[in-house]
């Protein structure tokens, strides 16, 4: 157990909740119609609005090179605008994660760009959207998804969080995934738990 890095622990301890998010997203068929895809973009906009402040946090930007440039909220808004949609206003106050919890939210958001390879492919094949129109925020990092993710995991490990801080971050990551699911259900009008 102690041989695991912080990034390894994040992955291992969020695997189950991640897979439930993956299944839930696919169950609402986001790429079956433009209407569904717009709902998916609204969901992404709520999530990325929350993490935008974390990506732009001054202290974290000193520890993680180019972190602010990795933020994708503006790209989600551009995707919505491509489809004639105004900025989506979520009815409820948004969470404002801070401290180590915020690092967990950041992990959740940045890691989502790995699985986004599949979503990008579907958006392109089923709806004809791409990095220039309506699927900008699903595009790969310029370094390539895999290479970028490896480097990002190193940054997380180099934060040198102690065990307590790591556990707070893992709890934050789980909150982020759970928030994503709850928001998805609200936006797609799904009542089931
Ligand atoms: C249908 C939707 C999704 C699919 C198909 C999907 C698929 C994947 C896949 C295949 C990976 C790579 C797993 C590996 O390397 O073993 C991954 C990683 C990841 N995904 Fe997803 N994902 C989806 C949605 C999401 C969402 C909505 C989030 C966040 C809210 C998310 C967060 C992550 C994170 C944090 C990782 C990195 C895991 C790690 O290596 O530590 N994913 N995803």
Tab-separated table of N, CA, C and O in Angstrom, residues 13 18 22 27 41 55 61 63 82-83 92 133-134 146 155-157 163 166 170 175 184 186 191:
chain	number	residue	atom	x	y	z
A	13	UNK	N	-8.511	4.611	-5.708
A	13	UNK	CA	-9.638	4.867	-4.804
A	13	UNK	C	-10.811	5.587	-5.470
A	13	UNK	O	-11.829	5.843	-4.820
A	18	UNK	N	-15.563	6.344	-10.649
A	18	UNK	CA	-15.333	6.714	-12.054
A	18	UNK	C	-16.176	5.847	-12.982
A	18	UNK	O	-16.845	6.342	-13.888
A	22	UNK	N	-18.896	6.918	-15.785
A	22	UNK	CA	-18.776	6.485	-17.187
A	22	UNK	C	-20.101	5.846	-17.641
A	22	UNK	O	-20.679	6.230	-18.668
A	27	UNK	N	-25.349	6.126	-20.428
A	27	UNK	CA	-26.772	5.768	-20.355
A	27	UNK	C	-27.682	6.888	-20.854
A	27	UNK	O	-28.811	6.638	-21.262
A	41	UNK	N	-23.104	19.273	-22.772
A	41	UNK	CA	-22.266	20.487	-22.685
A	41	UNK	C	-22.658	21.342	-21.472
A	41	UNK	O	-21.792	21.931	-20.817
A	55	UNK	N	-7.860	25.671	-11.482
A	55	UNK	CA	-6.839	25.746	-12.547
A	55	UNK	C	-6.101	27.090	-12.495
A	55	UNK	O	-4.951	27.183	-12.878
A	61	UNK	N	-0.422	27.166	-9.477
A	61	UNK	CA	0.290	27.446	-10.732
A	61	UNK	C	1.803	27.544	-10.534
A	61	UNK	O	2.556	27.337	-11.480
A	63	UNK	N	3.344	25.460	-8.545
A	63	UNK	CA	3.764	24.056	-8.423
A	63	UNK	C	3.578	23.274	-9.722
A	63	UNK	O	4.313	22.334	-9.997
A	82	UNK	N	-21.129	27.642	-30.239
A	82	UNK	CA	-21.171	27.079	-31.599
A	82	UNK	C	-22.565	26.543	-31.925
A	82	UNK	O	-23.002	26.574	-33.068
A	83	UNK	N	-23.231	26.028	-30.890
A	83	UNK	CA	-24.555	25.425	-31.103
A	83	UNK	C	-25.677	26.403	-30.751
A	83	UNK	O	-26.824	26.011	-30.516
A	92	UNK	N	-28.571	25.969	-8.758
A	92	UNK	CA	-28.106	25.927	-7.367
A	92	UNK	C	-26.724	26.552	-7.197
A	92	UNK	O	-25.958	26.603	-8.148
A	133	UNK	N	-15.203	22.965	-33.826
A	133	UNK	CA	-16.632	23.290	-33.722
A	133	UNK	C	-17.335	22.331	-32.762
A	133	UNK	O	-17.434	21.126	-33.040
A	134	UNK	N	-17.783	22.885	-31.667
A	134	UNK	CA	-18.694	22.208	-30.725
A	134	UNK	C	-18.095	21.071	-29.889
A	134	UNK	O	-18.738	20.588	-28.969
A	146	UNK	N	-1.843	10.882	-23.517
A	146	UNK	CA	-1.097	9.979	-22.628
A	146	UNK	C	0.126	10.656	-22.021
A	146	UNK	O	0.353	10.593	-20.806
A	155	UNK	N	3.404	15.792	-11.530
A	155	UNK	CA	3.173	17.044	-10.797
A	155	UNK	C	2.408	16.779	-9.508
A	155	UNK	O	2.724	17.347	-8.462
A	156	UNK	N	1.395	15.924	-9.609
A	156	UNK	CA	0.610	15.616	-8.396
A	156	UNK	C	1.512	14.969	-7.350
A	156	UNK	O	1.475	15.322	-6.169
A	157	UNK	N	2.336	14.034	-7.790
A	157	UNK	CA	3.236	13.354	-6.838
A	157	UNK	C	4.251	14.330	-6.235
A	157	UNK	O	4.592	14.235	-5.059
A	163	UNK	N	0.193	12.042	4.265
A	163	UNK	CA	-0.905	11.083	4.119
A	163	UNK	C	-2.270	11.704	4.384
A	163	UNK	O	-3.235	11.457	3.655
A	166	UNK	N	-3.229	13.825	1.462
A	166	UNK	CA	-3.606	12.958	0.335
A	166	UNK	C	-5.029	12.435	0.518
A	166	UNK	O	-5.814	12.417	-0.432
A	170	UNK	N	-8.192	12.861	-1.934
A	170	UNK	CA	-8.968	11.724	-2.464
A	170	UNK	C	-10.453	11.936	-2.167
A	170	UNK	O	-11.311	11.711	-3.023
A	175	UNK	N	-15.889	13.503	-4.086
A	175	UNK	CA	-16.957	14.528	-4.106
A	175	UNK	C	-17.190	15.038	-5.527
A	175	UNK	O	-18.326	15.274	-5.937
A	184	UNK	N	-25.561	15.620	-13.484
A	184	UNK	CA	-26.037	14.951	-14.707
A	184	UNK	C	-27.514	14.599	-14.559
A	184	UNK	O	-28.323	14.865	-15.441
A	186	UNK	N	-29.760	15.915	-12.665
A	186	UNK	CA	-30.622	17.100	-12.691
A	186	UNK	C	-30.796	17.608	-14.104
A	186	UNK	O	-31.897	17.917	-14.533
A	191	UNK	N	-34.439	10.996	-12.321
A	191	UNK	CA	-34.754	11.000	-10.897
A	191	UNK	C	-34.067	9.863	-10.152
A	191	UNK	O	-33.858	9.944	-8.949
